[in-house]
Amino acid sequence: MEKINLITIAIPFFFLLIGLELAFSWYHKRKLYRLNDSINDLSAGIASQIFGIIFKTITFFAYLWVYENWRIFNLPSWPSEPVSWMPSSEVLGLSASTWAWTIVIAVWVTCFVLYDLAYYWLHRLSHEVNFLWAGHVVHHQSEEYNLTVALRQASFHGLFTWIFYIPLAIIGFSPIVMVLNGQLNLIYQFWIHTKAIDKFPKWFEAVFNTPSHHRVHHGINPKYIDRNHGGTLIVFDKWFGTFQAEEETPVYGTVKPLRSFNPLWANVHYWVEMWEQAKQSPRWSDKIKAFLAMPGWRPQDLGGQYPIPEVDEKTFKKYDVTLTKSLTAYAVTWFVLTLVGTFSMLVKVNTIPTGLLYLIFFFSIFSLTTVGGILDLKRWTLYLEPVRIALLVGTAFLLGVSTGTAFIAAGFGALSLAWFFSQRHLFTEWKDIDPAKEIQSRAA
């Protein structure tokens, strides 16, 4: 069962659709993509897949244990696996085979709907409870809205989200039915992260989550905050009062911008902020609330609730860093190498020795972090990048590759460092200016 991963199978099709959206953007001169932002989106997605493999044992076996010990009903997964209560002969003019198919289809459809209901409450609470938002915030940090944003997923959120699906195990949906429905739910949500599609017919918009509905969810306009939490269906938002139709053009991102292209920092920064707030809070009740209150909450001693300002897409200033073509090419080269290497690992994850697998994980995260630092023009990359290159080359020798391959790796590493340090002056010249702080300093 663990070998079935529809997400990995779908990745090439994701990139095909991204290519089509890029062509649409170019043809219509819409500028739907920025290179640094998209690299950051994809880096977060790669990191999410890596940590998903690391954590899957915890999340999968928790569901499996509840299913094996606490399920109420025995529900079939496939027609070829009938359970005791299913008809074994003709009933009401329908053969046993027809009954088997009918029941199994009903099981899968029911699980699909109930999974989306569980996802709705998980998603909604991830916007309303601080420690859950700390994981989910990664998906919202991009200030663009395109198909690469769909792949921008959190690395550690899965450690908390599995519990929302435990009721499915108690009902009796087998792990294979739950997991594949979850993967289908996630795959569906890929295509709704686009500006290329306006709206669908009213009947479709009334039932299903669509690009229009999900653009609202990613908007930081005050009227759009914490709306449209559905995965595949929008009906739960309408039933529970969290639906908002798309009206003015959304401004995307988070109320408090990340202002970084580093995927590792994207995953940990909110945890750091919560911890710092808890330390600064004078009362124990406020220290606990730092993790359990709504995002943006602060005790009155620290300034009270963060305001949600009005925004306008015409005046909103996105975080951006200007690099030379040479340094951009360097970052893109290493990002593509990391992407290809990690995807190759994902395809063969069940056949790679554990030690080598975790080594690949380490270098993937290390490389994505330094690429993000380069895109941010962080000075620490001047020290960390040589370490990364040296470790990569040294590991190639230690793994016992052929002499020719090892020296090719060493040559490429030396060339990379020469290329990188030819651009070192950019890291001393760049200074990030936060627009909000700039406005405050001018007002003072």
Short mmCIF file of C-alpha atoms in Angstrom, two decimals:
data_model
loop_
_atom_site.label_atom_id
_atom_site.label_comp_id
_atom_site.label_asym_id
_atom_site.label_seq_id
_atom_site.Cartn_x
_atom_site.Cartn_y
_atom_site.Cartn_z
CA MET A 1 0.00 0.00 0.00
CA GLU A 2 2.84 2.39 0.85
CA LYS A 3 4.20 1.96 -2.67
CA ILE A 4 1.10 3.62 -4.14
CA ASN A 5 1.84 7.33 -4.32
CA LEU A 6 -0.35 9.19 -6.78
CA ILE A 7 1.42 12.47 -5.89
CA THR A 8 4.76 11.24 -7.23
CA ILE A 9 3.04 9.89 -10.37
CA ALA A 10 1.31 13.26 -10.88
CA ILE A 11 4.46 15.41 -10.53
CA PRO A 12 5.38 15.28 -14.26
CA PHE A 13 1.82 16.34 -15.13
CA PHE A 14 2.05 19.17 -12.59
CA PHE A 15 5.12 20.50 -14.39
CA LEU A 16 3.41 20.10 -17.76
CA LEU A 17 0.51 22.26 -16.54
CA ILE A 18 2.96 24.78 -15.07
CA GLY A 19 4.58 24.99 -18.52
CA LEU A 20 1.18 25.59 -20.11
CA GLU A 21 0.40 28.32 -17.58
CA LEU A 22 3.78 29.91 -18.29
CA ALA A 23 2.95 29.90 -22.00
CA PHE A 24 -0.45 31.44 -21.21
CA SER A 25 1.25 34.09 -19.08
CA TRP A 26 3.72 34.94 -21.85
CA TYR A 27 1.09 34.99 -24.60
CA HIS A 28 -1.30 37.23 -22.69
CA LYS A 29 1.49 39.31 -21.08
CA ARG A 30 0.03 38.61 -17.63
CA LYS A 31 3.31 38.18 -15.65
CA LEU A 32 1.89 35.42 -13.49
CA TYR A 33 5.34 34.15 -12.45
CA ARG A 34 8.51 35.49 -10.81
CA LEU A 35 11.55 33.22 -10.96
CA ASN A 36 12.70 33.67 -7.36
CA ASP A 37 9.19 33.23 -5.98
CA SER A 38 8.54 30.10 -8.03
CA ILE A 39 11.88 28.54 -7.04
CA ASN A 40 10.92 29.17 -3.41
CA ASP A 41 7.50 27.57 -3.96
CA LEU A 42 9.02 24.49 -5.52
CA SER A 43 11.76 24.30 -2.88
CA ALA A 44 9.13 24.26 -0.14
CA GLY A 45 7.31 21.53 -2.07
CA ILE A 46 10.45 19.40 -2.36
CA ALA A 47 11.15 19.83 1.36
CA SER A 48 7.56 18.83 2.12
CA GLN A 49 7.89 15.61 0.15
CA ILE A 50 11.16 14.78 1.92
CA PHE A 51 9.80 15.33 5.41
CA GLY A 52 6.59 13.56 4.42
CA ILE A 53 8.63 10.41 3.80
CA ILE A 54 10.41 10.81 7.14
CA PHE A 55 7.17 11.30 9.10
CA LYS A 56 4.91 8.87 7.22
CA THR A 57 5.63 6.02 9.66
CA ILE A 58 4.18 8.04 12.54
CA THR A 59 1.08 9.22 10.71
CA PHE A 60 0.34 5.98 8.83
CA PHE A 61 0.71 3.61 11.76
CA ALA A 62 -1.37 5.83 14.03
CA TYR A 63 -4.25 5.52 11.54
CA LEU A 64 -3.58 1.80 11.03
CA TRP A 65 -3.59 1.08 14.78
CA VAL A 66 -6.95 2.82 15.29
CA TYR A 67 -8.40 1.06 12.24
CA GLU A 68 -7.25 -2.36 13.43
CA ASN A 69 -8.45 -1.91 17.01
CA TRP A 70 -11.36 0.53 17.04
CA ARG A 71 -13.23 0.42 13.73
CA ILE A 72 -17.02 0.11 13.94
CA PHE A 73 -17.73 -1.30 10.46
CA ASN A 74 -15.89 -3.61 8.08
CA LEU A 75 -15.95 -1.68 4.80
CA PRO A 76 -14.55 -3.24 1.61
CA SER A 77 -11.70 -1.57 -0.25
CA TRP A 78 -12.03 -3.47 -3.56
CA PRO A 79 -14.70 -5.68 -5.21
CA SER A 80 -12.26 -8.58 -5.02
CA GLU A 81 -12.12 -8.25 -1.22
CA PRO A 82 -15.74 -8.79 -0.08
CA VAL A 83 -16.62 -8.64 3.59
CA SER A 84 -19.01 -10.94 5.46
CA TRP A 85 -22.12 -8.76 5.29
CA MET A 86 -22.03 -8.31 1.50
CA PRO A 87 -24.41 -10.46 -0.64
CA SER A 88 -22.75 -13.64 -1.89
CA SER A 89 -25.52 -14.48 -4.33
CA GLU A 90 -28.17 -12.72 -6.43
CA VAL A 91 -30.33 -10.25 -4.45
CA LEU A 92 -33.12 -8.08 -5.89
CA GLY A 93 -32.13 -9.18 -9.36
CA LEU A 94 -28.54 -8.01 -8.96
CA SER A 95 -25.61 -10.43 -8.98
CA ALA A 96 -23.08 -10.64 -6.16
CA SER A 97 -20.49 -9.03 -8.44
CA THR A 98 -22.78 -6.08 -9.16
CA TRP A 99 -23.47 -5.65 -5.45
CA ALA A 100 -19.74 -5.76 -4.73
CA TRP A 101 -19.00 -2.99 -7.24
CA THR A 102 -21.93 -0.88 -6.06
CA ILE A 103 -20.95 -1.12 -2.40
CA VAL A 104 -17.27 -0.44 -3.06
CA ILE A 105 -18.08 2.62 -5.18
CA ALA A 106 -20.38 3.86 -2.39
CA VAL A 107 -17.56 3.32 0.15
CA TRP A 108 -15.05 5.30 -1.92
CA VAL A 109 -17.47 8.16 -2.67
CA THR A 110 -18.52 8.38 0.98
CA CYS A 111 -14.90 8.42 2.10
CA PHE A 112 -14.15 11.13 -0.50
CA VAL A 113 -16.88 13.37 0.94
CA LEU A 114 -16.06 12.66 4.59
CA TYR A 115 -12.35 13.16 3.93
CA ASP A 116 -13.16 16.59 2.50
CA LEU A 117 -15.28 17.37 5.58
CA ALA A 118 -12.35 16.40 7.83
CA TYR A 119 -10.06 18.47 5.61
CA TYR A 120 -12.39 21.47 5.92
CA TRP A 121 -12.16 21.46 9.73
CA LEU A 122 -8.43 20.78 9.69
CA HIS A 123 -7.94 23.63 7.22
CA ARG A 124 -10.24 25.99 9.08
CA LEU A 125 -8.59 25.34 12.46
CA SER A 126 -5.19 25.74 10.81
CA HIS A 127 -6.24 29.35 10.24
CA GLU A 128 -7.68 29.77 13.74
CA VAL A 129 -5.16 28.07 16.05
CA ASN A 130 -1.64 29.45 16.20
CA PHE A 131 0.42 26.25 16.38
CA LEU A 132 -1.55 24.77 13.46
CA TRP A 133 -1.11 27.99 11.50
CA ALA A 134 2.63 27.73 12.14
CA GLY A 135 2.63 24.71 9.83
CA HIS A 136 0.06 25.84 7.31
CA VAL A 137 1.40 29.40 6.91
CA VAL A 138 4.04 28.10 4.48
CA HIS A 139 1.39 27.52 1.83
CA HIS A 140 0.23 31.13 2.04
CA GLN A 141 3.55 32.97 2.00
CA SER A 142 3.88 33.42 -1.76
CA GLU A 143 2.83 36.86 -2.97
CA GLU A 144 1.99 35.41 -6.38
CA TYR A 145 -0.83 33.06 -7.34
CA ASN A 146 0.03 30.38 -9.86
CA LEU A 147 0.40 26.62 -10.12
CA THR A 148 3.79 26.53 -8.38
CA VAL A 149 2.03 27.91 -5.28
CA ALA A 150 -0.03 24.70 -5.18
CA LEU A 151 3.21 22.76 -4.66
CA ARG A 152 4.28 25.08 -1.84
CA GLN A 153 3.47 22.82 1.11
CA ALA A 154 4.57 22.75 4.75
CA SER A 155 7.15 20.26 5.98
CA PHE A 156 5.98 19.71 9.58
CA HIS A 157 2.22 20.23 9.36
CA GLY A 158 1.59 16.50 8.90
CA LEU A 159 2.77 15.82 12.44
CA PHE A 160 -0.46 17.44 13.70
CA THR A 161 -2.97 16.93 10.90
CA TRP A 162 -3.31 13.12 10.99
CA ILE A 163 -5.56 13.23 14.03
CA PHE A 164 -8.34 14.94 12.03
CA TYR A 165 -8.67 11.82 9.87
CA ILE A 166 -8.84 9.32 12.74
CA PRO A 167 -12.70 9.36 12.66
CA LEU A 168 -12.45 7.77 9.19
CA ALA A 169 -10.51 4.89 10.74
CA ILE A 170 -13.11 4.52 13.50
CA ILE A 171 -15.91 4.38 10.91
CA GLY A 172 -14.02 1.61 9.10
CA PHE A 173 -12.40 3.08 5.99
CA SER A 174 -9.25 1.07 5.35
CA PRO A 175 -5.87 2.85 5.17
CA ILE A 176 -5.68 2.36 1.38
CA VAL A 177 -9.08 3.99 0.87
CA MET A 178 -8.21 6.91 3.15
CA VAL A 179 -4.71 7.47 1.75
CA LEU A 180 -5.72 7.36 -1.91
CA ASN A 181 -8.70 9.65 -1.26
CA GLY A 182 -6.32 12.04 0.49
CA GLN A 183 -3.97 12.01 -2.48
CA LEU A 184 -6.87 12.59 -4.89
CA ASN A 185 -8.02 15.49 -2.71
CA LEU A 186 -4.56 17.06 -2.84
CA ILE A 187 -4.18 16.50 -6.60
CA TYR A 188 -7.56 18.16 -7.21
CA GLN A 189 -6.38 21.24 -5.34
CA PHE A 190 -3.40 21.69 -7.65
CA TRP A 191 -5.28 23.11 -10.63
CA ILE A 192 -7.31 25.66 -8.64
CA HIS A 193 -4.16 27.69 -7.92
CA THR A 194 -4.37 29.75 -11.11
CA LYS A 195 -5.43 33.15 -12.40
CA ALA A 196 -5.74 31.78 -15.93
CA ILE A 197 -9.30 30.57 -15.27
CA ASP A 198 -11.98 33.08 -14.32
CA LYS A 199 -15.16 31.24 -13.32
CA PHE A 200 -17.01 28.04 -14.18
CA PRO A 201 -20.77 27.56 -14.72
CA LYS A 202 -22.86 28.44 -11.65
CA TRP A 203 -23.75 24.83 -10.85
CA PHE A 204 -20.05 23.90 -10.67
CA GLU A 205 -19.12 26.99 -8.62
CA ALA A 206 -21.99 26.16 -6.23
CA VAL A 207 -20.66 22.69 -5.36
CA PHE A 208 -16.93 22.48 -6.03
CA ASN A 209 -13.88 24.44 -4.99
CA THR A 210 -12.68 26.45 -7.98
CA PRO A 211 -9.88 28.89 -8.85
CA SER A 212 -12.20 31.79 -8.06
CA HIS A 213 -13.09 30.41 -4.61
CA HIS A 214 -9.49 29.54 -3.79
CA ARG A 215 -8.11 32.90 -4.91
CA VAL A 216 -10.26 34.35 -2.14
CA HIS A 217 -8.73 31.91 0.35
CA HIS A 218 -5.22 33.13 -0.50
CA GLY A 219 -6.18 36.81 -0.38
CA ILE A 220 -5.08 39.08 2.49
CA ASN A 221 -7.81 41.62 1.84
CA PRO A 222 -9.66 41.89 5.21
CA LYS A 223 -12.93 40.51 3.77
CA TYR A 224 -11.07 37.48 2.38
CA ILE A 225 -9.19 36.47 5.55
CA ASP A 226 -10.07 32.95 6.78
CA ARG A 227 -12.61 32.16 4.06
CA ASN A 228 -13.20 29.24 1.66
CA HIS A 229 -11.42 26.40 3.47
CA GLY A 230 -12.81 23.52 1.39
CA GLY A 231 -10.56 21.09 -0.46
CA THR A 232 -12.58 19.70 -3.35
CA LEU A 233 -16.03 20.91 -2.25
CA ILE A 234 -17.18 24.43 -1.36
CA VAL A 235 -20.49 23.34 0.19
CA PHE A 236 -19.02 22.98 3.68
CA ASP A 237 -17.97 26.64 3.69
CA LYS A 238 -21.54 27.58 2.78
CA TRP A 239 -22.99 25.33 5.48
CA PHE A 240 -20.62 26.54 8.23
CA GLY A 241 -20.59 30.24 7.33
CA THR A 242 -17.05 30.69 5.98
CA PHE A 243 -17.87 31.25 2.31
CA GLN A 244 -16.92 34.46 0.50
CA ALA A 245 -17.39 35.06 -3.22
CA GLU A 246 -14.56 36.65 -5.20
CA GLU A 247 -15.22 40.36 -5.68
CA GLU A 248 -12.26 42.76 -5.83
CA THR A 249 -8.95 41.31 -7.05
CA PRO A 250 -7.17 39.61 -4.14
CA VAL A 251 -3.75 40.62 -2.86
CA TYR A 252 -1.77 37.48 -2.05
CA GLY A 253 0.60 36.49 0.73
CA THR A 254 0.36 36.78 4.50
CA VAL A 255 -0.68 39.79 6.58
CA LYS A 256 2.82 39.81 8.04
CA PRO A 257 5.03 39.06 5.00
CA LEU A 258 7.76 36.44 5.20
CA ARG A 259 10.23 38.53 3.14
CA SER A 260 12.48 35.58 2.38
CA PHE A 261 13.03 32.97 -0.33
CA ASN A 262 14.53 30.47 2.12
CA PRO A 263 12.32 27.33 2.37
CA LEU A 264 13.81 26.27 5.72
CA TRP A 265 13.14 29.65 7.30
CA ALA A 266 9.64 29.62 5.77
CA ASN A 267 8.90 26.46 7.77
CA VAL A 268 10.35 27.53 11.13
CA HIS A 269 9.97 31.32 11.33
CA TYR A 270 6.46 31.29 12.83
CA TRP A 271 7.51 28.77 15.47
CA VAL A 272 10.34 31.14 16.40
CA GLU A 273 7.92 34.06 16.60
CA MET A 274 5.50 32.12 18.83
CA TRP A 275 8.33 31.08 21.14
CA GLU A 276 9.63 34.63 21.39
CA GLN A 277 6.15 35.94 22.14
CA ALA A 278 5.65 33.29 24.82
CA LYS A 279 8.96 34.26 26.46
CA GLN A 280 8.02 37.95 26.44
CA SER A 281 4.49 37.43 27.76
CA PRO A 282 4.33 38.27 31.50
CA ARG A 283 1.53 35.83 32.45
CA TRP A 284 1.49 32.04 32.09
CA SER A 285 -1.98 32.17 30.54
CA ASP A 286 -0.60 34.44 27.82
CA LYS A 287 2.39 32.17 27.28
CA ILE A 288 -0.02 29.30 26.57
CA LYS A 289 -2.24 31.50 24.39
CA ALA A 290 0.79 32.29 22.24
CA PHE A 291 0.41 28.75 20.87
CA LEU A 292 -3.37 28.29 21.06
CA ALA A 293 -4.85 31.70 20.24
CA MET A 294 -5.75 32.92 16.75
CA PRO A 295 -2.91 34.07 14.48
CA GLY A 296 -2.07 37.70 15.11
CA TRP A 297 -3.07 37.57 18.77
CA ARG A 298 -0.84 39.32 21.29
CA PRO A 299 -1.46 40.20 24.94
CA GLN A 300 -2.24 43.86 25.59
CA ASP A 301 1.16 44.21 27.27
CA LEU A 302 2.80 43.51 23.89
CA GLY A 303 0.51 45.69 21.78
CA GLY A 304 -2.66 43.64 21.42
CA GLN A 305 -4.07 42.04 18.27
CA TYR A 306 -2.15 42.73 15.07
CA PRO A 307 -4.32 44.83 12.73
CA ILE A 308 -5.37 43.55 9.29
CA PRO A 309 -4.76 46.52 6.98
CA GLU A 310 -6.64 47.27 3.80
CA VAL A 311 -4.58 46.40 0.71
CA ASP A 312 -4.78 47.14 -2.99
CA GLU A 313 -3.10 45.12 -5.72
CA LYS A 314 -2.09 48.32 -7.54
CA THR A 315 -0.10 49.70 -4.61
CA PHE A 316 0.98 46.52 -2.80
CA LYS A 317 4.76 46.13 -2.85
CA LYS A 318 5.95 42.54 -3.18
CA TYR A 319 9.19 41.29 -1.70
CA ASP A 320 11.81 41.03 -4.42
CA VAL A 321 15.60 40.87 -4.73
CA THR A 322 17.44 41.81 -7.92
CA LEU A 323 20.28 39.49 -8.91
CA THR A 324 22.67 39.60 -11.83
CA LYS A 325 22.04 37.18 -14.68
CA SER A 326 25.15 35.25 -13.69
CA LEU A 327 24.12 34.73 -10.06
CA THR A 328 20.56 33.93 -11.13
CA ALA A 329 21.89 31.29 -13.51
CA TYR A 330 24.01 29.86 -10.69
CA ALA A 331 21.02 29.58 -8.34
CA VAL A 332 18.82 28.08 -11.06
CA THR A 333 21.50 25.53 -12.01
CA TRP A 334 21.82 24.21 -8.47
CA PHE A 335 18.08 24.31 -7.92
CA VAL A 336 17.44 22.23 -11.06
CA LEU A 337 20.14 19.73 -10.08
CA THR A 338 18.55 19.40 -6.64
CA LEU A 339 15.07 19.09 -8.12
CA VAL A 340 16.09 16.35 -10.56
CA GLY A 341 18.07 14.47 -7.92
CA THR A 342 15.27 14.60 -5.37
CA PHE A 343 12.60 13.55 -7.88
CA SER A 344 14.77 10.61 -8.95
CA MET A 345 14.96 9.63 -5.29
CA LEU A 346 11.18 9.92 -4.84
CA VAL A 347 10.57 7.62 -7.79
CA LYS A 348 12.88 4.93 -6.35
CA VAL A 349 12.39 5.67 -2.65
CA ASN A 350 11.46 2.05 -1.80
CA THR A 351 14.64 0.62 -3.34
CA ILE A 352 17.24 3.04 -1.94
CA PRO A 353 19.15 1.94 1.19
CA THR A 354 18.08 3.92 4.27
CA GLY A 355 21.52 5.43 4.90
CA LEU A 356 21.84 6.70 1.34
CA LEU A 357 18.24 7.93 1.40
CA TYR A 358 18.85 10.13 4.44
CA LEU A 359 22.09 11.39 2.90
CA ILE A 360 20.14 12.51 -0.17
CA PHE A 361 17.57 14.13 2.14
CA PHE A 362 20.34 16.05 3.91
CA PHE A 363 21.94 17.37 0.74
CA SER A 364 18.57 18.26 -0.79
CA ILE A 365 17.54 20.38 2.20
CA PHE A 366 21.05 21.86 2.48
CA SER A 367 21.09 22.81 -1.20
CA LEU A 368 17.57 24.27 -1.18
CA THR A 369 18.45 26.34 1.89
CA THR A 370 21.58 27.81 0.32
CA VAL A 371 19.78 28.48 -2.98
CA GLY A 372 17.15 30.36 -0.97
CA GLY A 373 19.89 32.29 0.83
CA ILE A 374 21.45 33.22 -2.50
CA LEU A 375 18.09 34.45 -3.82
CA ASP A 376 17.85 36.58 -0.64
CA LEU A 377 21.49 37.72 -1.03
CA LYS A 378 22.20 36.66 2.55
CA ARG A 379 25.84 37.09 3.55
CA TRP A 380 25.94 33.77 5.39
CA THR A 381 25.84 31.99 2.05
CA LEU A 382 29.37 33.24 1.39
CA TYR A 383 30.46 30.87 4.17
CA LEU A 384 27.90 28.08 3.82
CA GLU A 385 28.08 27.55 0.06
CA PRO A 386 31.78 26.50 0.06
CA VAL A 387 30.97 24.07 2.90
CA ARG A 388 28.09 22.60 0.87
CA ILE A 389 30.23 22.16 -2.25
CA ALA A 390 33.08 20.61 -0.24
CA LEU A 391 30.70 18.16 1.46
CA LEU A 392 29.15 17.15 -1.87
CA VAL A 393 32.54 16.49 -3.47
CA GLY A 394 33.89 14.76 -0.36
CA THR A 395 30.83 12.52 -0.17
CA ALA A 396 31.27 11.54 -3.82
CA PHE A 397 34.78 10.27 -2.99
CA LEU A 398 33.62 8.52 0.20
CA LEU A 399 30.79 6.71 -1.62
CA GLY A 400 33.38 5.01 -3.79
CA VAL A 401 32.31 6.30 -7.19
CA SER A 402 34.71 5.75 -10.06
CA THR A 403 37.84 7.88 -10.13
CA GLY A 404 36.69 9.63 -13.30
CA THR A 405 33.30 10.50 -11.80
CA ALA A 406 34.91 11.73 -8.58
CA PHE A 407 37.25 14.07 -10.44
CA ILE A 408 34.40 15.34 -12.60
CA ALA A 409 32.53 16.14 -9.38
CA ALA A 410 35.60 17.90 -7.99
CA GLY A 411 36.02 19.90 -11.19
CA PHE A 412 32.37 20.92 -11.21
CA GLY A 413 32.64 21.92 -7.55
CA ALA A 414 35.68 24.09 -8.21
CA LEU A 415 33.95 25.69 -11.20
CA SER A 416 30.86 26.34 -9.08
CA LEU A 417 32.85 28.09 -6.37
CA ALA A 418 34.69 30.24 -8.89
CA TRP A 419 31.35 31.14 -10.47
CA PHE A 420 29.75 31.89 -7.10
CA PHE A 421 32.57 34.02 -5.69
CA SER A 422 32.77 36.08 -8.87
CA GLN A 423 29.45 37.54 -7.66
CA ARG A 424 30.40 37.98 -3.99
CA HIS A 425 30.22 41.79 -4.18
CA LEU A 426 26.42 41.59 -4.51
CA PHE A 427 26.09 40.18 -0.99
CA THR A 428 27.76 43.23 0.58
CA GLU A 429 25.81 45.75 -1.51
CA TRP A 430 22.28 44.40 -0.94
CA LYS A 431 20.17 45.74 1.93
CA ASP A 432 16.58 44.64 2.39
CA ILE A 433 14.20 47.48 3.21
CA ASP A 434 10.89 46.47 4.74
CA PRO A 435 8.25 48.83 3.26
CA ALA A 436 6.30 48.92 6.53
CA LYS A 437 9.39 49.87 8.56
CA GLU A 438 10.40 52.41 5.91
CA ILE A 439 6.99 54.12 6.18
CA GLN A 440 7.22 54.15 9.99
CA SER A 441 10.71 55.69 9.95
CA ARG A 442 9.61 58.41 7.54
CA ALA A 443 6.59 59.19 9.70
CA ALA A 444 8.85 59.51 12.74
#
